[in-house]
Short mmCIF file of C-alpha atoms in Angstrom, two decimals:
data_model
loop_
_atom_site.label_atom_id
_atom_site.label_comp_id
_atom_site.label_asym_id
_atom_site.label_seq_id
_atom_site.Cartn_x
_atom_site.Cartn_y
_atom_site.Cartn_z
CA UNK G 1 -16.83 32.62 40.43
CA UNK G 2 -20.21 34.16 39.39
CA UNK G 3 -21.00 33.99 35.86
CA UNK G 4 -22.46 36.58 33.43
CA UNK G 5 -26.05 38.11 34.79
CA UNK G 6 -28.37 39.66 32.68
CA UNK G 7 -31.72 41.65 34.59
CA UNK G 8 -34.32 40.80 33.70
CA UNK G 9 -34.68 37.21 32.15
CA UNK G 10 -37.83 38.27 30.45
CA UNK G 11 -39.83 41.34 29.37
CA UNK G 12 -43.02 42.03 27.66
CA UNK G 13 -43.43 45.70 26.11
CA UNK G 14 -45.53 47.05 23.63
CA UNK G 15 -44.45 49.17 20.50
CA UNK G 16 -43.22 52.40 20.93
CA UNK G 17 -42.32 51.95 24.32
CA UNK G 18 -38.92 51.65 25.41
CA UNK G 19 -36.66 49.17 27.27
CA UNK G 20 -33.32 48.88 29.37
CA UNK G 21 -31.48 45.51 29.93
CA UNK G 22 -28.66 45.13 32.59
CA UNK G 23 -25.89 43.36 32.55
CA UNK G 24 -23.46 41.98 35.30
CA UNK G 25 -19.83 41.02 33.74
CA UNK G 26 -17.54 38.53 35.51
CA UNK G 27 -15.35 40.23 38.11
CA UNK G 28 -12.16 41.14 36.55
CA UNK G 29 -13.98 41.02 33.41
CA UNK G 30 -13.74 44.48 31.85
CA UNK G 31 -15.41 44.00 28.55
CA UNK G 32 -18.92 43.53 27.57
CA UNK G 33 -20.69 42.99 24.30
CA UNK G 34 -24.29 42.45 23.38
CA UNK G 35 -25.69 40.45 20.62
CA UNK G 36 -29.47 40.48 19.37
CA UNK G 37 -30.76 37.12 18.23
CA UNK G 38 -33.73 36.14 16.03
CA UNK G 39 -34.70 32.89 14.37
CA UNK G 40 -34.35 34.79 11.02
CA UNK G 41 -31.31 36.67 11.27
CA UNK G 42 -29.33 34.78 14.60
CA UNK G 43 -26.96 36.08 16.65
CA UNK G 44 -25.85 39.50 15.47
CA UNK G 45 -23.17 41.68 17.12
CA UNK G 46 -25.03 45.02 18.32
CA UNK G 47 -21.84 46.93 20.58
CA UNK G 48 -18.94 46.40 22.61
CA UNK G 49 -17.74 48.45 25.69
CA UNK G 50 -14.14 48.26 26.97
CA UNK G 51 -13.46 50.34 30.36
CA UNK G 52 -16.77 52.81 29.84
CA UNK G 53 -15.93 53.22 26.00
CA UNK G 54 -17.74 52.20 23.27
CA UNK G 55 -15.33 50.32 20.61
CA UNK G 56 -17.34 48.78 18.37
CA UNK G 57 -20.75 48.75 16.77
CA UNK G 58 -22.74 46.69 14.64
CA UNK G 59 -25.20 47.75 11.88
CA UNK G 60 -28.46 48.61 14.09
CA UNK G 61 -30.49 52.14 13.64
CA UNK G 62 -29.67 54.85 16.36
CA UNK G 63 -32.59 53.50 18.84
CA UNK G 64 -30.33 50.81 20.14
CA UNK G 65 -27.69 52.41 22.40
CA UNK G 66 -25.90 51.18 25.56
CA UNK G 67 -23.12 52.16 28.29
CA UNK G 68 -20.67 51.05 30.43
CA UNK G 69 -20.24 51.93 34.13
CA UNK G 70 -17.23 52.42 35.79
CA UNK G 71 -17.90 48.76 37.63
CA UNK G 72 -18.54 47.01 33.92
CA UNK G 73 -21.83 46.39 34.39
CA UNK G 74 -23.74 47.41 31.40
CA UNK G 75 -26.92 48.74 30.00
CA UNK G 76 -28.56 48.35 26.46
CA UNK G 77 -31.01 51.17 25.62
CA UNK G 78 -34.14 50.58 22.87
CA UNK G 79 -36.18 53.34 22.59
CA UNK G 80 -39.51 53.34 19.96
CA UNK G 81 -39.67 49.63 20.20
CA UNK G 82 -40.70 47.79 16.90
CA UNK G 83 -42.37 44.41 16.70
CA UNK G 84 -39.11 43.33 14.86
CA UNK G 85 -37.12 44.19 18.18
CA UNK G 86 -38.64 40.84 19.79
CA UNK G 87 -35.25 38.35 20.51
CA UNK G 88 -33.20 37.41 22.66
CA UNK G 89 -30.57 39.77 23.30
CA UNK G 90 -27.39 38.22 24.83
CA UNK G 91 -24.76 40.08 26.75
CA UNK G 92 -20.84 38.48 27.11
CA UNK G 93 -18.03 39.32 29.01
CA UNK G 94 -14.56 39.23 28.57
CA UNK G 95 -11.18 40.37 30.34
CA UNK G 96 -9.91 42.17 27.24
CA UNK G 97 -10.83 43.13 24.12
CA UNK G 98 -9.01 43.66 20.63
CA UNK G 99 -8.50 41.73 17.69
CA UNK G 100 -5.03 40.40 19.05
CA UNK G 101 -4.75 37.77 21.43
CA UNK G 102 -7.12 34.92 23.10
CA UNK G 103 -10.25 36.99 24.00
CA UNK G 104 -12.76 34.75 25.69
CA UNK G 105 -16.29 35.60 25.86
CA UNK G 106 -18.57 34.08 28.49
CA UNK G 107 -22.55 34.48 28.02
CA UNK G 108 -25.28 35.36 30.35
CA UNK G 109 -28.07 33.48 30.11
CA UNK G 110 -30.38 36.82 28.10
CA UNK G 111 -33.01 38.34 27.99
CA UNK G 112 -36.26 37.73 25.92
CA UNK G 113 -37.92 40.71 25.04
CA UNK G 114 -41.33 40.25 23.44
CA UNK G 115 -42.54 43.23 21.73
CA UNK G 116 -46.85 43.65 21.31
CA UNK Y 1 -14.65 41.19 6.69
CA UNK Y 2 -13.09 38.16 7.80
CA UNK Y 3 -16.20 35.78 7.46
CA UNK Y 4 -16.96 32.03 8.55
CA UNK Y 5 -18.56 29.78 6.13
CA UNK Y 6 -20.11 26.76 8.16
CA UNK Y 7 -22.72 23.72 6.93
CA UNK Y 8 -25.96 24.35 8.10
CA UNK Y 9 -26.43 21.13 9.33
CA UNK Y 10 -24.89 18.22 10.29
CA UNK Y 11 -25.66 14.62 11.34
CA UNK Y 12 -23.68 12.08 13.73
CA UNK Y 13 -24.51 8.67 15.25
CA UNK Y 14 -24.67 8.63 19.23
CA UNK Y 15 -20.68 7.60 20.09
CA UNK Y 16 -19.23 8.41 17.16
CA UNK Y 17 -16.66 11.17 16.21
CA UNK Y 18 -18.74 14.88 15.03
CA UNK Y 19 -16.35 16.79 12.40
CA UNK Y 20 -17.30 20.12 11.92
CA UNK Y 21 -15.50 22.18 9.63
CA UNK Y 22 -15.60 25.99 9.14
CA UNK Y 23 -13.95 28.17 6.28
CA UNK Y 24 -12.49 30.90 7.16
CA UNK Y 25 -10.34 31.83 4.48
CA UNK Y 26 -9.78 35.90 5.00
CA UNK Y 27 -8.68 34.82 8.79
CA UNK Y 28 -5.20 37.32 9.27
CA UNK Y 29 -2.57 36.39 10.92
CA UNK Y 30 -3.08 37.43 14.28
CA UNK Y 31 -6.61 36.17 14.60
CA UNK Y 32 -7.75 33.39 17.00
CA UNK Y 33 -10.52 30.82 16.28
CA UNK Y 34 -12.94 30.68 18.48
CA UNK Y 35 -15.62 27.80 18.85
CA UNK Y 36 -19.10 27.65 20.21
CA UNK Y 37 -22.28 25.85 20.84
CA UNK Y 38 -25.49 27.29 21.65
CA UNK Y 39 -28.04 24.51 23.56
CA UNK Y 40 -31.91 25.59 22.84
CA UNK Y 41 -32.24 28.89 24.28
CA UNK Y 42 -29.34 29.46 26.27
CA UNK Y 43 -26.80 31.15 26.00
CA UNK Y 44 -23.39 30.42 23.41
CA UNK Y 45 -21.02 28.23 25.50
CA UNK Y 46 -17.08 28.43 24.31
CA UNK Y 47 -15.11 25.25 23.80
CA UNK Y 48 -12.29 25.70 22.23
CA UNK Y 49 -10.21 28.37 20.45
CA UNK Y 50 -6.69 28.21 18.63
CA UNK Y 51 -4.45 30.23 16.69
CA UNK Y 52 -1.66 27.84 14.84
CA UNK Y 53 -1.69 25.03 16.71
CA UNK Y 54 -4.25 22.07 16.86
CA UNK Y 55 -5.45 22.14 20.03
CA UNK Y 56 -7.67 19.86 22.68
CA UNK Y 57 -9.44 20.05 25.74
CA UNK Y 58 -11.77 18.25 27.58
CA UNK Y 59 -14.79 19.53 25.29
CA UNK Y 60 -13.12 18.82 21.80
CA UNK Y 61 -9.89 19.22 19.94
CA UNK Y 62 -9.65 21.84 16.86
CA UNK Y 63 -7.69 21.14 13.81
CA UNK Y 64 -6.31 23.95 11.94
CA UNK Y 65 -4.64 23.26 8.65
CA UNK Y 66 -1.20 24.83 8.24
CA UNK Y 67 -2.24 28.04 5.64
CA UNK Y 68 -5.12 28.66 8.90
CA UNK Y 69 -7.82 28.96 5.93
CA UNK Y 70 -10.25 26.42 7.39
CA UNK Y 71 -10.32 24.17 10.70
CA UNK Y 72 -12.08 21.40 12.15
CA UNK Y 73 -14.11 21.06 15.65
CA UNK Y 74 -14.13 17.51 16.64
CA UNK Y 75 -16.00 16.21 19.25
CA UNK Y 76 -14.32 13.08 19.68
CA UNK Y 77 -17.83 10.50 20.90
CA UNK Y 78 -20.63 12.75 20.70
CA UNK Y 79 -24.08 12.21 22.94
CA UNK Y 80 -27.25 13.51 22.59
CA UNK Y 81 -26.12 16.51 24.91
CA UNK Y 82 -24.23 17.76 21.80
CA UNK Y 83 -26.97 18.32 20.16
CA UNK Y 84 -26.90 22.15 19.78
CA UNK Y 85 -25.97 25.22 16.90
CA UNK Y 86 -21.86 24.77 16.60
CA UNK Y 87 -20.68 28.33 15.91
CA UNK Y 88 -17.05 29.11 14.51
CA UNK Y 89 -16.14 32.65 15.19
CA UNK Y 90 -12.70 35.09 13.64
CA UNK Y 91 -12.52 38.44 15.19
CA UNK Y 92 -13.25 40.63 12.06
CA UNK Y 93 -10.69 43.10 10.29
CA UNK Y 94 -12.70 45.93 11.59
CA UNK Y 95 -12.83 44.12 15.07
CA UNK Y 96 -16.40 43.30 14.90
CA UNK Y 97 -17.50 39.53 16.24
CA UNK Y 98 -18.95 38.01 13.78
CA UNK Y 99 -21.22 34.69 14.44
CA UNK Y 100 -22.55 33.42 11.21
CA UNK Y 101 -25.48 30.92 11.37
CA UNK Y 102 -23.27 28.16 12.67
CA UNK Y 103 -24.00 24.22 11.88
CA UNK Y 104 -26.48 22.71 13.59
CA UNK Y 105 -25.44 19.37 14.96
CA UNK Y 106 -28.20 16.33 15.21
CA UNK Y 107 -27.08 13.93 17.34
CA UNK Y 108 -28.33 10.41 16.16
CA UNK Y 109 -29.40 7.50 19.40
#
């Protein structure tokens, strides 16, 4: 079984651009999260879709958005890129979500974005 | 928030036993424990989760103590290809997944 894909691996964009990162869940898999990490802050939770709906969000500003198509592959959205938006920003999937239950999330492999 | 408290780091001799324990004190009752390790740039890896029960698999076993306020990863003869950040993860009262900074585990030759 495929694992979790993320498109592309790496990406170099200067500030105030904007960027879009893809993900590719594992089949059957119908929820995906994403995760920024830094070396200063680590890995922290930015959104999770479940079947095309958004049910959670972390605490990032309004220029980080995302979706989820009706196949559960996902997109992250950052528009007005800062220098502080350079990580690694990790997508997982998962068959389910909710706080009940064994939920197991399998990683892609990211995406380093390097802002200029 | 339910929260993780974890050492930042930890050391362990080449073939011995690594014990890494994680506080998780405002876990609720129908939260799992989930365990990860994150090699150098790569994506977090599972290895183990649990609920009640201790539990073990081919990775490691996970020790939970009875009132589910703290447990224990152990990876029962550790190599140098454990050497990696050892995150302990509770799904949060407001659902969000919370990582922490996780322990990072040296692993001594």
């Amino acid at each position: 079984k495929a694992g979790v894909t993320q498109t592309p691996r790496y990406l170099i964009k200067t500030r105030g651009q904007q960027v879009t990162l893809s993900c590719s869940p594992i089949s059957g898999h119908r929820s995906v999260s994403w995760y920024q990490q830094t070396p200063g802050q680590g890995l922290q939770f930015l959104f999770e879709y479940f079947s095309e709906t958004q049910r959670n969000k972390g605490n990032f500003p309004g220029r980080f958005s995302g979706r989820q198509f009706s196949n559960s592959r996902s997109e992250m959205n950052v528009s007005t890129l800062e220098l502080g938006d350079s990580a690694l920003y990790l997508c997982a999937s998962s068959r389910s979500a909710g706080t009940s239950g064994y939920n197991e999330q399998f990683f892609g492999p990211g995406t380093r974005l390097t802002v200029l | 928030d339910a929260k993780t408290t974890q050492p930042p780091s930890m050391d362990c001799a080449e073939g011995r036993a690594a014990n890494l324990p994680c506080n998780h004190s405002t876990i609720s009752g129908n939260e799992y424990v989930y365990w990860y390790r994150q090699i150098h740039s790569q994506g977090p890896q599972y290895i183990i989760h649990g609920l009640k029960n201790n539990e073990t698999n081919e990775m490691a076993s996970l020790i939970i103590t009875e009132d589910r306020k703290s447990s224990t990863l152990i990876l029962p003869h550790a190599t140098l290809r454990d050497t990696a950040v050892y995150y302990c993860i509770v799904r949060a009262r407001d659902d969000k997944i919370i990582f922490g900074k996780g322990t990072r585990l040296h692993i001594l030759p």
